[in-house]
Coordinates of C-alpha atoms in Angstrom, one line a residue:
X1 CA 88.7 -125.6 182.7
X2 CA 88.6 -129.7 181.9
X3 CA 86.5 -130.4 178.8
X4 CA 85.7 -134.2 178.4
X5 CA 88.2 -134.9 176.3
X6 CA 90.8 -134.3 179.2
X7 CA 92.7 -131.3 177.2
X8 CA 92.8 -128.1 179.0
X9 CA 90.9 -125.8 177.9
X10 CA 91.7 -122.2 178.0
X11 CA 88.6 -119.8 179.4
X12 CA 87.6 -117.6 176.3
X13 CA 88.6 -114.0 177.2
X14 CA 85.7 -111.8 178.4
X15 CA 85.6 -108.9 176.6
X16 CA 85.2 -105.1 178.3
X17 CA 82.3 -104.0 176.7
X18 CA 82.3 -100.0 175.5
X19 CA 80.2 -98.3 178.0
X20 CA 77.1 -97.6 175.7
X21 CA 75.1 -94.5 175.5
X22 CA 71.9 -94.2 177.0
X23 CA 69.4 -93.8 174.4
X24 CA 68.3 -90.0 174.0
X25 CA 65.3 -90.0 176.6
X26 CA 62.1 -89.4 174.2
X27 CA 60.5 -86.1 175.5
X28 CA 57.1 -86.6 176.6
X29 CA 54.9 -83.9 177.4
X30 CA 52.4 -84.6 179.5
X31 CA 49.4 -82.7 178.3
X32 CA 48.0 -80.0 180.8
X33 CA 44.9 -78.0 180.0
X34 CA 46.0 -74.2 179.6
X35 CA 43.6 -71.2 179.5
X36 CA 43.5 -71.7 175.8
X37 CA 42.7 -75.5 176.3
X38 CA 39.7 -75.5 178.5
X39 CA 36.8 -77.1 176.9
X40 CA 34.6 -74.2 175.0
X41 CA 31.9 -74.6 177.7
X42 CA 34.3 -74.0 180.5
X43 CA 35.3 -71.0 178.6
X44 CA 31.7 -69.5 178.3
X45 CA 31.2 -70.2 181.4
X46 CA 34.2 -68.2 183.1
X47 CA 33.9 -65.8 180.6
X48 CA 30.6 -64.9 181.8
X49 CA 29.1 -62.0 183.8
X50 CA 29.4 -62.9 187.4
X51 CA 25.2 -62.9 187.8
X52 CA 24.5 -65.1 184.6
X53 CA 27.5 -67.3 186.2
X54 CA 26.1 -68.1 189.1
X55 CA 23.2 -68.8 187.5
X56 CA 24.7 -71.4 185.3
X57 CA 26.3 -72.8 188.3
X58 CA 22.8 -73.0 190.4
X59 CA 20.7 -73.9 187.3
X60 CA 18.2 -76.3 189.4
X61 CA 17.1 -73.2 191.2
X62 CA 15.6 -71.6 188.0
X63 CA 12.5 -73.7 187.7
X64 CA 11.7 -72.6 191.5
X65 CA 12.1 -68.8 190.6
X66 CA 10.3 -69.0 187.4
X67 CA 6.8 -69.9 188.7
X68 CA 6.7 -67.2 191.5
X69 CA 8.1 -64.5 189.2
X70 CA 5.0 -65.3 186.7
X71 CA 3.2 -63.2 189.6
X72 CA 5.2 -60.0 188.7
X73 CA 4.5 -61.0 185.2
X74 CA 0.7 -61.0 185.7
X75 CA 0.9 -57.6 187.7
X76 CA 2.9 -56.2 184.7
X77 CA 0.4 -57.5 182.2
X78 CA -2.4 -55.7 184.0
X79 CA -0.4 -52.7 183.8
X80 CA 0.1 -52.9 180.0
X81 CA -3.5 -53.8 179.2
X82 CA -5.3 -51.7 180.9
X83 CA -4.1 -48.6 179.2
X84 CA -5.7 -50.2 175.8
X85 CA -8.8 -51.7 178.1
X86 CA -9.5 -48.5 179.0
X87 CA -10.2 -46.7 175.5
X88 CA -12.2 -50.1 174.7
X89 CA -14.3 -50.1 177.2
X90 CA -15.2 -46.6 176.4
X91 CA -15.8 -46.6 173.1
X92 CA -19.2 -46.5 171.9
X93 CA -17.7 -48.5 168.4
X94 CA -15.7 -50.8 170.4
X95 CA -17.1 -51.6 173.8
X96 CA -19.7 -54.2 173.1
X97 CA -21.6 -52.9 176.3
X98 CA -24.6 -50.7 176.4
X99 CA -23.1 -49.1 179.3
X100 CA -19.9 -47.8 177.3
X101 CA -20.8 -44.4 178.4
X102 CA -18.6 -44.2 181.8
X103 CA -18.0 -41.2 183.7
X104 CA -14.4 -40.4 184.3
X105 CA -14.7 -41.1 187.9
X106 CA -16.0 -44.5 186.8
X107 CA -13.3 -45.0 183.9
X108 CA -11.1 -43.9 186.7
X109 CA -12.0 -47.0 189.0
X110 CA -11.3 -49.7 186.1
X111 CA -7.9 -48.4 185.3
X112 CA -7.1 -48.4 189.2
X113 CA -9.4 -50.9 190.9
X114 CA -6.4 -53.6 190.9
X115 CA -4.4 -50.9 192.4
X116 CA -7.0 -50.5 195.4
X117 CA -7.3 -54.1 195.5
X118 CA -3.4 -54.7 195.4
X119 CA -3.5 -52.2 198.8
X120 CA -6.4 -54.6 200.2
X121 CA -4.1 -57.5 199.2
X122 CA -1.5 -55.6 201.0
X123 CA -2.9 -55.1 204.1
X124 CA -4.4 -59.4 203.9
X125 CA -0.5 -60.5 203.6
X126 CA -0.2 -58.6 206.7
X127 CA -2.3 -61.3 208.2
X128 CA -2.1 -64.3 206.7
X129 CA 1.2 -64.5 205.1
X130 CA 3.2 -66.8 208.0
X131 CA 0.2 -68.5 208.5
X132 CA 0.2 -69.6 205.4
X133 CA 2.8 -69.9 204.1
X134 CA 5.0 -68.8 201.0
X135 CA 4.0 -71.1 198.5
X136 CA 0.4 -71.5 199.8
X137 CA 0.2 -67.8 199.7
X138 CA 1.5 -67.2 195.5
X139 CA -1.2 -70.4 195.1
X140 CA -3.5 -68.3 196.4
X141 CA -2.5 -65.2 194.6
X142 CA -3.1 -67.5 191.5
X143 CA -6.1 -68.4 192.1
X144 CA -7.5 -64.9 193.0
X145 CA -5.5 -63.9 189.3
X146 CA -7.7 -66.3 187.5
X147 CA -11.0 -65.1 189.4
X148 CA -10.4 -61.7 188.8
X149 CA -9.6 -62.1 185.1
X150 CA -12.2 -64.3 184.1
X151 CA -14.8 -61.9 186.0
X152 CA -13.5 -59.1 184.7
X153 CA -13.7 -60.7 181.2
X154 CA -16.8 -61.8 180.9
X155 CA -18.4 -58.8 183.2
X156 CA -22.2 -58.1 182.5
X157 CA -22.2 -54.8 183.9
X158 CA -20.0 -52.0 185.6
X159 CA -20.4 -53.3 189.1
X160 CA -18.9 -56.7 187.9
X161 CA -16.2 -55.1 185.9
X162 CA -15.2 -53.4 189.2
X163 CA -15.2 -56.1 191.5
X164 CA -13.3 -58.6 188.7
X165 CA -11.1 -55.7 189.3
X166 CA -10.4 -56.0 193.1
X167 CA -10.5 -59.6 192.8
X168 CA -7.2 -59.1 190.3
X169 CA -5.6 -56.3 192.5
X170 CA -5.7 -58.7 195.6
X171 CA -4.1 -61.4 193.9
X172 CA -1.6 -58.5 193.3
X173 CA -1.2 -57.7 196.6
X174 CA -0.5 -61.1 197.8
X175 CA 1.7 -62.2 194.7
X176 CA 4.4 -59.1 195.0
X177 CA 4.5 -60.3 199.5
X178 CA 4.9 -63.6 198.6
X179 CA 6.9 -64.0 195.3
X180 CA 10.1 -62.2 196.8
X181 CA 10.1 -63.4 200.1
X182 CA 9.9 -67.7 198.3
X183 CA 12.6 -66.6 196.1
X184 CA 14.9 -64.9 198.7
X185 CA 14.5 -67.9 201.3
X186 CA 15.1 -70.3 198.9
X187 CA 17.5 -69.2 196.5
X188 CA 21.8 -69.5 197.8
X189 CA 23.0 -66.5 198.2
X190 CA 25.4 -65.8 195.5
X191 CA 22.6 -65.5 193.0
X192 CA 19.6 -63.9 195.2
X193 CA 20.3 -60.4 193.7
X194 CA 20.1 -62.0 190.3
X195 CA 17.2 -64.1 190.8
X196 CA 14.5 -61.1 192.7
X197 CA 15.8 -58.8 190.2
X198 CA 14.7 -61.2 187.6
X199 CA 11.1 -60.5 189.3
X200 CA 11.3 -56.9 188.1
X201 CA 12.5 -58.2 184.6
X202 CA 9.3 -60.2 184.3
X203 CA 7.3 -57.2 185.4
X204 CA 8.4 -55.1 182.3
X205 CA 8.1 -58.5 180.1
X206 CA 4.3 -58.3 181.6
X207 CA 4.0 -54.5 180.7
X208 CA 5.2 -55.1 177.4
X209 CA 3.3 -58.5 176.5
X210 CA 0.1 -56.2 178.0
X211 CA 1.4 -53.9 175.4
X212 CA 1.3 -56.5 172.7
X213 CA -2.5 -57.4 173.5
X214 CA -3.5 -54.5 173.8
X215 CA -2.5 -53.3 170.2
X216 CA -3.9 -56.6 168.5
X217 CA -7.4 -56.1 170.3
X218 CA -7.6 -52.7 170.4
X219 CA -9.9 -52.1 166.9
X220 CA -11.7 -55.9 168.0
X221 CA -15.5 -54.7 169.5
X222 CA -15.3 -56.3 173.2
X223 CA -11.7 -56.5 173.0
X224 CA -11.1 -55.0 176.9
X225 CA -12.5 -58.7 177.6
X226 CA -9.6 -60.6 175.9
X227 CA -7.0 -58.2 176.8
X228 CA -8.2 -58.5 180.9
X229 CA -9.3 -62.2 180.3
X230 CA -5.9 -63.2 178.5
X231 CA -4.2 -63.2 182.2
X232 CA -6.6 -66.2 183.1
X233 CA -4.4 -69.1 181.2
X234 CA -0.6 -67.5 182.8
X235 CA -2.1 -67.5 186.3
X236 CA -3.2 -71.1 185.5
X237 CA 0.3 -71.9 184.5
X238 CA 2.1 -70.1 187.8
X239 CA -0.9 -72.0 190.1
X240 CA 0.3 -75.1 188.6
X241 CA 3.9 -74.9 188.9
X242 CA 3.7 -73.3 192.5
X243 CA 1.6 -76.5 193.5
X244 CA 4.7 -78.5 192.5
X245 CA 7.1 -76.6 194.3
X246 CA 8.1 -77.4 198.1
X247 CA 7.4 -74.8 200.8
X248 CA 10.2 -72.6 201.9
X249 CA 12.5 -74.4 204.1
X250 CA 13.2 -71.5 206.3
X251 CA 9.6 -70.6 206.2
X252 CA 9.3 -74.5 207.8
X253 CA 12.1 -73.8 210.8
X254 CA 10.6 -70.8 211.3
X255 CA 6.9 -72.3 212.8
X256 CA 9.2 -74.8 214.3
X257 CA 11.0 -72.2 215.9
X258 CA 7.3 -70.7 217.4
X259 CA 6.1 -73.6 218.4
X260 CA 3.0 -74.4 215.7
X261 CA 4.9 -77.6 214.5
X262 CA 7.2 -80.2 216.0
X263 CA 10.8 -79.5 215.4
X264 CA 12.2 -82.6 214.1
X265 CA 9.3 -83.3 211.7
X266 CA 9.9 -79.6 210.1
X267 CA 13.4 -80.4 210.1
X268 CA 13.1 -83.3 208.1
X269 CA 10.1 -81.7 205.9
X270 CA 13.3 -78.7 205.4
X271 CA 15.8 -81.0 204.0
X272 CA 13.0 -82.9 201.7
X273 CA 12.3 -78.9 200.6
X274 CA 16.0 -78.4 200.2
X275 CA 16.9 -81.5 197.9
X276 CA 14.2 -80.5 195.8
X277 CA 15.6 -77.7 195.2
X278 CA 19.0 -78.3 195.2
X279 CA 18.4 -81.3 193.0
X280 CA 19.5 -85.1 193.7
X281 CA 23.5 -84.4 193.4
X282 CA 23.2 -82.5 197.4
X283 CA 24.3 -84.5 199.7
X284 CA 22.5 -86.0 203.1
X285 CA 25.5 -84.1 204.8
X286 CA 25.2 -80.5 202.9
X287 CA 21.5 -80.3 202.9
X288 CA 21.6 -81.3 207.4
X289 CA 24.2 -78.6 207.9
X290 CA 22.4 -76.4 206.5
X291 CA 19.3 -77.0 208.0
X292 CA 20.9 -77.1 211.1
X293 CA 22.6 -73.4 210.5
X294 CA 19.6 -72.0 209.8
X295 CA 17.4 -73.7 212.9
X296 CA 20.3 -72.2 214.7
X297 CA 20.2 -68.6 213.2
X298 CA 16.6 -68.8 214.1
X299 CA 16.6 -69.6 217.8
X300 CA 19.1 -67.2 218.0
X301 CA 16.7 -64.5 216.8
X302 CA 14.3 -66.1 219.0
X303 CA 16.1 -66.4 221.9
X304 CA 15.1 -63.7 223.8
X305 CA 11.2 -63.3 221.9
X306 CA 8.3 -65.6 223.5
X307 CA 5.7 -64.7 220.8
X308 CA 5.6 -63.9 217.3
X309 CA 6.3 -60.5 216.0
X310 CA 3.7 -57.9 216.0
X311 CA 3.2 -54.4 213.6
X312 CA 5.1 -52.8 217.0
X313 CA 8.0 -54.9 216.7
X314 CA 8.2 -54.3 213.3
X315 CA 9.2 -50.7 214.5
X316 CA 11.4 -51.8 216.6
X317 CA 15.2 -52.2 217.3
X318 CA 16.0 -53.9 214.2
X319 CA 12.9 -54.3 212.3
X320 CA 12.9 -50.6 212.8
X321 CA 16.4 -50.0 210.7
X322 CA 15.2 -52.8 208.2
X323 CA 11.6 -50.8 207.7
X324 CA 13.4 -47.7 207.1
X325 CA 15.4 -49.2 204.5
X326 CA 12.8 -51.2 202.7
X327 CA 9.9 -49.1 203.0
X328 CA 12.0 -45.7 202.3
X329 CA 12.9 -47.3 199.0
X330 CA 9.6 -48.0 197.8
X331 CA 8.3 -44.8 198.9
X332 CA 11.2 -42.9 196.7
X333 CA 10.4 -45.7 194.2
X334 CA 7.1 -43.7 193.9
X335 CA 7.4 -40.3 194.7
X336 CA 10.5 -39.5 192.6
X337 CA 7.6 -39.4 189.6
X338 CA 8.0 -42.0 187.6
X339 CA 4.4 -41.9 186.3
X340 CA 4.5 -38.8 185.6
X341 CA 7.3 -38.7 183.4
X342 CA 5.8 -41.0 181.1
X343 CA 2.9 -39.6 180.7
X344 CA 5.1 -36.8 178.9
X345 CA 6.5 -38.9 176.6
X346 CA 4.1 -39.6 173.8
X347 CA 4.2 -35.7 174.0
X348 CA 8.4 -35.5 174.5
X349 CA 8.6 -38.0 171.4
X350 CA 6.6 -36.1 168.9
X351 CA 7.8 -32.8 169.7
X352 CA 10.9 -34.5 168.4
X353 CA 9.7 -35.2 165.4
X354 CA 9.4 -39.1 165.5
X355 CA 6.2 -40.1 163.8
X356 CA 6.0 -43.4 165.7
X357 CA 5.0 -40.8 168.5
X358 CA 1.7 -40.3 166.9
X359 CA 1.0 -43.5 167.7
X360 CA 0.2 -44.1 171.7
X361 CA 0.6 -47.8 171.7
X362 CA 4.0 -47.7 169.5
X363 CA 5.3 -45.3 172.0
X364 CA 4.1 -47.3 174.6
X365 CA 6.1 -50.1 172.9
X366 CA 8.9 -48.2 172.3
X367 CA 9.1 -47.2 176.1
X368 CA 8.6 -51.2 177.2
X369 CA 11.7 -52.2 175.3
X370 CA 14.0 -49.6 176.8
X371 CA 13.2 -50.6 180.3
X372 CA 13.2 -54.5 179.4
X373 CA 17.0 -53.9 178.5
X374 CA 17.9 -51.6 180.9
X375 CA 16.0 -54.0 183.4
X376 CA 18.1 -56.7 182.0
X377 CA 21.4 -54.8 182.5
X378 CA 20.7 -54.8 186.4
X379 CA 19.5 -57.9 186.8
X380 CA 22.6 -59.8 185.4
X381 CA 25.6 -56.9 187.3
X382 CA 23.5 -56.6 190.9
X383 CA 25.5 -59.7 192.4
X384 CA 28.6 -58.0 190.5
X385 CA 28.1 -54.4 191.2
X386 CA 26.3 -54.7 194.2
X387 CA 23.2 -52.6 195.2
X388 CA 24.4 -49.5 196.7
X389 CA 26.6 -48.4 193.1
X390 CA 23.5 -49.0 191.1
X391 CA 21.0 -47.3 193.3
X392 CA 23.9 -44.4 193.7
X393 CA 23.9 -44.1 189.9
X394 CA 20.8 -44.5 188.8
X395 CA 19.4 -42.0 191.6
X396 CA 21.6 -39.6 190.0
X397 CA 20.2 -40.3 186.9
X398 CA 17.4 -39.8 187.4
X399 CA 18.2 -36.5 189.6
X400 CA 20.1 -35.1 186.0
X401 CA 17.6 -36.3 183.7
X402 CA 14.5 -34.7 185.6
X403 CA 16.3 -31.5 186.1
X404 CA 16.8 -31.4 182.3
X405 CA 13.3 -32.0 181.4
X406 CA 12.4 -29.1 183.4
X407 CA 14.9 -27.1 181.5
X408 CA 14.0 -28.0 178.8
X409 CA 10.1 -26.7 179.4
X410 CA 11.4 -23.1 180.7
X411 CA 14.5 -22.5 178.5
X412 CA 15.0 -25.1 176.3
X413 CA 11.6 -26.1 174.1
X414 CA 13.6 -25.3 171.0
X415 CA 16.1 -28.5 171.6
X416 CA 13.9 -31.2 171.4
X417 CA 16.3 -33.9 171.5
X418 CA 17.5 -32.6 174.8
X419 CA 13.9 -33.7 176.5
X420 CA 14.3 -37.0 174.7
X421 CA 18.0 -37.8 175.7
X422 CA 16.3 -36.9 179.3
X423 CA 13.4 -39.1 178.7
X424 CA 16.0 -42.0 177.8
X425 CA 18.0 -40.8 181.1
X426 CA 15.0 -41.4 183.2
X427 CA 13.8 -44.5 182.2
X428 CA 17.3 -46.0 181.9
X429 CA 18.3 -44.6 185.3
X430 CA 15.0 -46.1 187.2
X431 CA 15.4 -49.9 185.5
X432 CA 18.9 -50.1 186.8
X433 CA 18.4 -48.7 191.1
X434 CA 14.9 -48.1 192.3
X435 CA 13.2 -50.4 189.5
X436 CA 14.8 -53.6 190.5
X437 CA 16.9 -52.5 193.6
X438 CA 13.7 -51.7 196.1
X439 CA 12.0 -54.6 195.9
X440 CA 15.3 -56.6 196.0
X441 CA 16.6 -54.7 199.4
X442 CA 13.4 -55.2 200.9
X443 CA 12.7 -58.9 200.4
X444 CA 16.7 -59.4 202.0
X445 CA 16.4 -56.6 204.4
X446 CA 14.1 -57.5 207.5
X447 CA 14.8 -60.1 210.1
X448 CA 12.9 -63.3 209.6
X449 CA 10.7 -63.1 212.8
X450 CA 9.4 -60.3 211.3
X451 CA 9.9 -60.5 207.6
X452 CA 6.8 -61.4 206.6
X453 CA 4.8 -58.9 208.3
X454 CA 7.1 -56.2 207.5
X455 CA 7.2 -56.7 204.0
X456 CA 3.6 -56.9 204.0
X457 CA 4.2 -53.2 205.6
X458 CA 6.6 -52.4 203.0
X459 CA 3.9 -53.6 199.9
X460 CA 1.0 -51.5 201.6
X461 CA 3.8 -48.5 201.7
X462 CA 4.6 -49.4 197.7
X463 CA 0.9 -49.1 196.7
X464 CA -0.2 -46.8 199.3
X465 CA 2.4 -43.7 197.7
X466 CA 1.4 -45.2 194.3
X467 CA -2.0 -44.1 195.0
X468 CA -1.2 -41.1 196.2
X469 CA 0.7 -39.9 193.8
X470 CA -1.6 -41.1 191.1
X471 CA -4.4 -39.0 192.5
X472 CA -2.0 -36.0 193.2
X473 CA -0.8 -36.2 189.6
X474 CA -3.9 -34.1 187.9
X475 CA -4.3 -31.4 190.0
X476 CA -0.6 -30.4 190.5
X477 CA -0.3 -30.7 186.9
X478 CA -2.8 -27.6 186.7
X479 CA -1.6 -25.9 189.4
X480 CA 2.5 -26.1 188.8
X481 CA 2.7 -27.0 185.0
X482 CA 5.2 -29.5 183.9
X483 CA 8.4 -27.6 184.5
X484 CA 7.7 -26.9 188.0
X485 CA 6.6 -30.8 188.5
X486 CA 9.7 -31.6 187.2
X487 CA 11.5 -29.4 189.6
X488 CA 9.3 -31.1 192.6
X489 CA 10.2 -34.2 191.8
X490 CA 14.0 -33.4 191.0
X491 CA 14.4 -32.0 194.8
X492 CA 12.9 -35.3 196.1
X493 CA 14.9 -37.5 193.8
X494 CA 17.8 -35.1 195.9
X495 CA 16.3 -36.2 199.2
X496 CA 16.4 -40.2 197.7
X497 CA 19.9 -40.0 196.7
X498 CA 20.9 -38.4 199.9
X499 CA 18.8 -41.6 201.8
X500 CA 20.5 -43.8 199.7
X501 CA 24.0 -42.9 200.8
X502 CA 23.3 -42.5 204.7
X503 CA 21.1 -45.5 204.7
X504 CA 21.5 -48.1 202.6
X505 CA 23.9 -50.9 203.4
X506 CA 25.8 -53.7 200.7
X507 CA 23.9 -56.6 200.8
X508 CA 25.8 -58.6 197.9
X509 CA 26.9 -62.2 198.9
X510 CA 25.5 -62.1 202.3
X511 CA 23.1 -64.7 203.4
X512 CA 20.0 -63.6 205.1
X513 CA 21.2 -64.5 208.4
X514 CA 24.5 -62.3 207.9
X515 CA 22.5 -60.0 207.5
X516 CA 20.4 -59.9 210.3
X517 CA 23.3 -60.5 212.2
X518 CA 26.0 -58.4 211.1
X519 CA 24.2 -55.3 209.7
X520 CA 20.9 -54.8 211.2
X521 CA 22.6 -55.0 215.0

């Protein structure tokens, strides 16, 4: 190599550099969320009973069940109030009325005219219901709720009184048809048990709130009018919220389906209902499949069927099994003596030595809570359980604890707590299968051609064995005393349990067209 100088000049010697050592690699751990890292609320939220999950998951369907359930509430309120209605109106201290002096026959009518007009309700659902419509329907019901209370309330004489009466029991009548069958065809299936069950829940709230009023008014003179009146502002509140609801989407196929309305517009009218309910977050994609599964699951129920259903195809093929089911359940409901029991237990309870006993409205009280929590202990394990296990133990249950109480009146009146542990059996047994469960199995259980007529069916069953046995109650209780009553309604509570078995399917998780399709064929 020439520098400019013209010496040579001698290329510097390249060095071999030491290989060098790679750097110790820095150990980066790329962060990845463990069990023990989830975010708290994902926690809760897993942690959680499967029902109450769901329902966290489908939260924008809890504003739709809330306003129908207010019509259990209302039909639990009347329950609860007119026990202390009842001694008001009667009393000459307390009535307010020159006409306090009623004969039983007539005290009789105003404790159980909403029951008569809950059968006359019954047998208008039957009617009217797909006519109408679901939500059209629990309006109505709402409206017939806030007639009936503000007649009753402000009633000049006994005919009034009576008639306010009827007016309330038919908005019954209508309100436990309609509020199931909006919730059921509305609600995804995951959380249907959770959300009809709920219903039931509301009932006892009613009973208890009924309760509530009762005891506050029940020394007021004239306070039967606030305690029958008070139900005027809730219906007001479940007519409001009902009117701002969409009708049921399956309800809309269904007229589509028969002919009384064009196809595409109820389709489209459907998905409107469906993102309502579903919320903004549903896709155009979800809510048209959908749709279009149901309209299909429809037709196919239709495909062979020219005309709507009629009370002979309810008994028939399928609508048979399904009215077997449904209406079996709500007869047991009745007939395995539920009233009865409790009208032992102001007696049960101070036999035992508990001095809120002497009290009727603290029993009452007492009673309300124990069935609000046991109520509440179905309602949230029914999608988990499922329905058969519950209705299989609580039918026991009640089996044990009714052949204990009649134990306890032949051989065992020295062991008091013994008919209290049975008492407790009872109650708890009922609020956990027939309580909840009946009403649940028959709002998923009939084929929707025929649903709504056959729950109507089912209803007018419910309220025509509650009748029956409230009118039985009195003289069997002279003729057989309580043990042998006990005993009665311990071989029939037998019978149930055996229905239950033999009859009963597992609904859990099934949508209601899986249902028609895979069970009731």
């Amino acid at each position: 190599m020439m520098c400019r100088c013209g010496r040579t000049r001698r290329a510097p010697r390249r060095l071999r550099r030491a290989p060098e050592m790679a750097p110790p690699r820095r150990r980066t751990t790329r962060w990845r969320p463990s069990s023990s890292r989830k975010p708290l609320l994902a926690q809760s939220v897993s942690a959680m009973p499967l029902g109450i999950k769901h329902l966290w998951l489908h939260s924008t369907f809890q504003i739709g069940f809330v306003f129908p359930a207010l019509g259990g509430l209302l039909f639990g309120y009347d329950i609860g109030a007119t026990s202390g209605a009842t001694i008001s109106v009667h009393s000459a201290t307390l009535s307010g009325t020159t006409w306090f002096g009623l004969s039983s026959v007539q005290l009789g009518l105003v404790a159980s005219g909403s029951l008569y007009g809950a059968l006359g309700g019954s047998i208008l659902a039957y009617r009217i219901a797909d006519f109408l419509g679901r939500r059209v329907e629990l309006i109505t019901a709402a409206g017939l709720y806030i007639s009936g209370a503000l007649v009753t309330g402000f009633a000049p004489n006994f005919v009034v009184l009576i008639i306010g009466r009827l007016l309330y029991g038919i908005g019954i009548g209508l309100a436990m048809h309609g509020a199931p069958l909006y919730i059921a065809e509305t609600c995804p299936p995951q959380i249907r048990g959770t959300l009809i069950s709920l219903k039931e829940l509301f009932i006892v709230l009613g009973i208890l709130f009924g309760y509530l009023v009762g005891s506050l008014e029940i020394d007021v003179v004239g306070g039967w009018r606030y305690m029958f009146g008070f139900g005027a502002p809730l219906a007001a509140i479940m007519a409001v919220g009902m009117w701002t609801l969409p009708p049921s989407p399956r309800w809309l196929l269904l007229r589509a389906v028969q002919g009384k309305s064009p196809v595409e517009d109820n389709k489209r009218k459907a998905i409107q209902a469906l993102r309502r309910l579903k919320g903004q977050s549903a896709s155009d994609k979800v809510l048209t499949d959908e749709v279009d599964n149901n309209l299909a699951s429809i037709r196919a129920a239709y495909a062979d069927q020219e005309s709507e259903g009629s009370i002979f195809q309810v008994f028939e093929g399928a609508s048979l099994k399904a009215f077997t089911i449904g209406g079996g359940l709500v007869l047991f409901q009745q007939i395995t003596g539920q009233p009865s029991v409790l009208y032992y237990a102001t007696s049960i309870l101070q036999t035992a030595g508990f001095s809120a006993a002497s009290d009727a409205a603290k029993v009452s009280i007492l009673i309300g809570l124990f069935k609000f929590l046991m109520t509440g202990f179905a309602v949230f394990k029914v999608d988990d359980l499922g329905r058969r296990p519950l209705l299989i133990g609580g039918v026991s249950g009640i089996t044990i604890a009714l052949l204990l109480l009649a134990a306890y009146y032949k051989i065992l009146s020295g062991f008091p707590y013994v008919a209290v542990g049975a008492l407790l059996l009872y109650v708890g047994s009922y609020q956990v299968s027939f309580g909840p469960i009946s009403w649940l199995m028959v709002s998923e259980i009939f084929p929707l051609r025929t649903r709504g007529r056959g729950i109507s069916l089912a209803v007018l069953t419910n309220f025509g064995s509650n009748a029956l046995v409230t009118f039985a109650f009195s003289p069997l209780q002279g003729y057989l005393g309580p043990a042998n009553i006990f005993l009665l309604f311990a071989a029939i509570s037998v019978l149930a349990l055996v229905f239950v078995i033999l009859n009963v399917p597992e609904t859990k998780g099934l949508s209601l067209e899986d249902i028609e399709s895979k069970i009731l064929k």
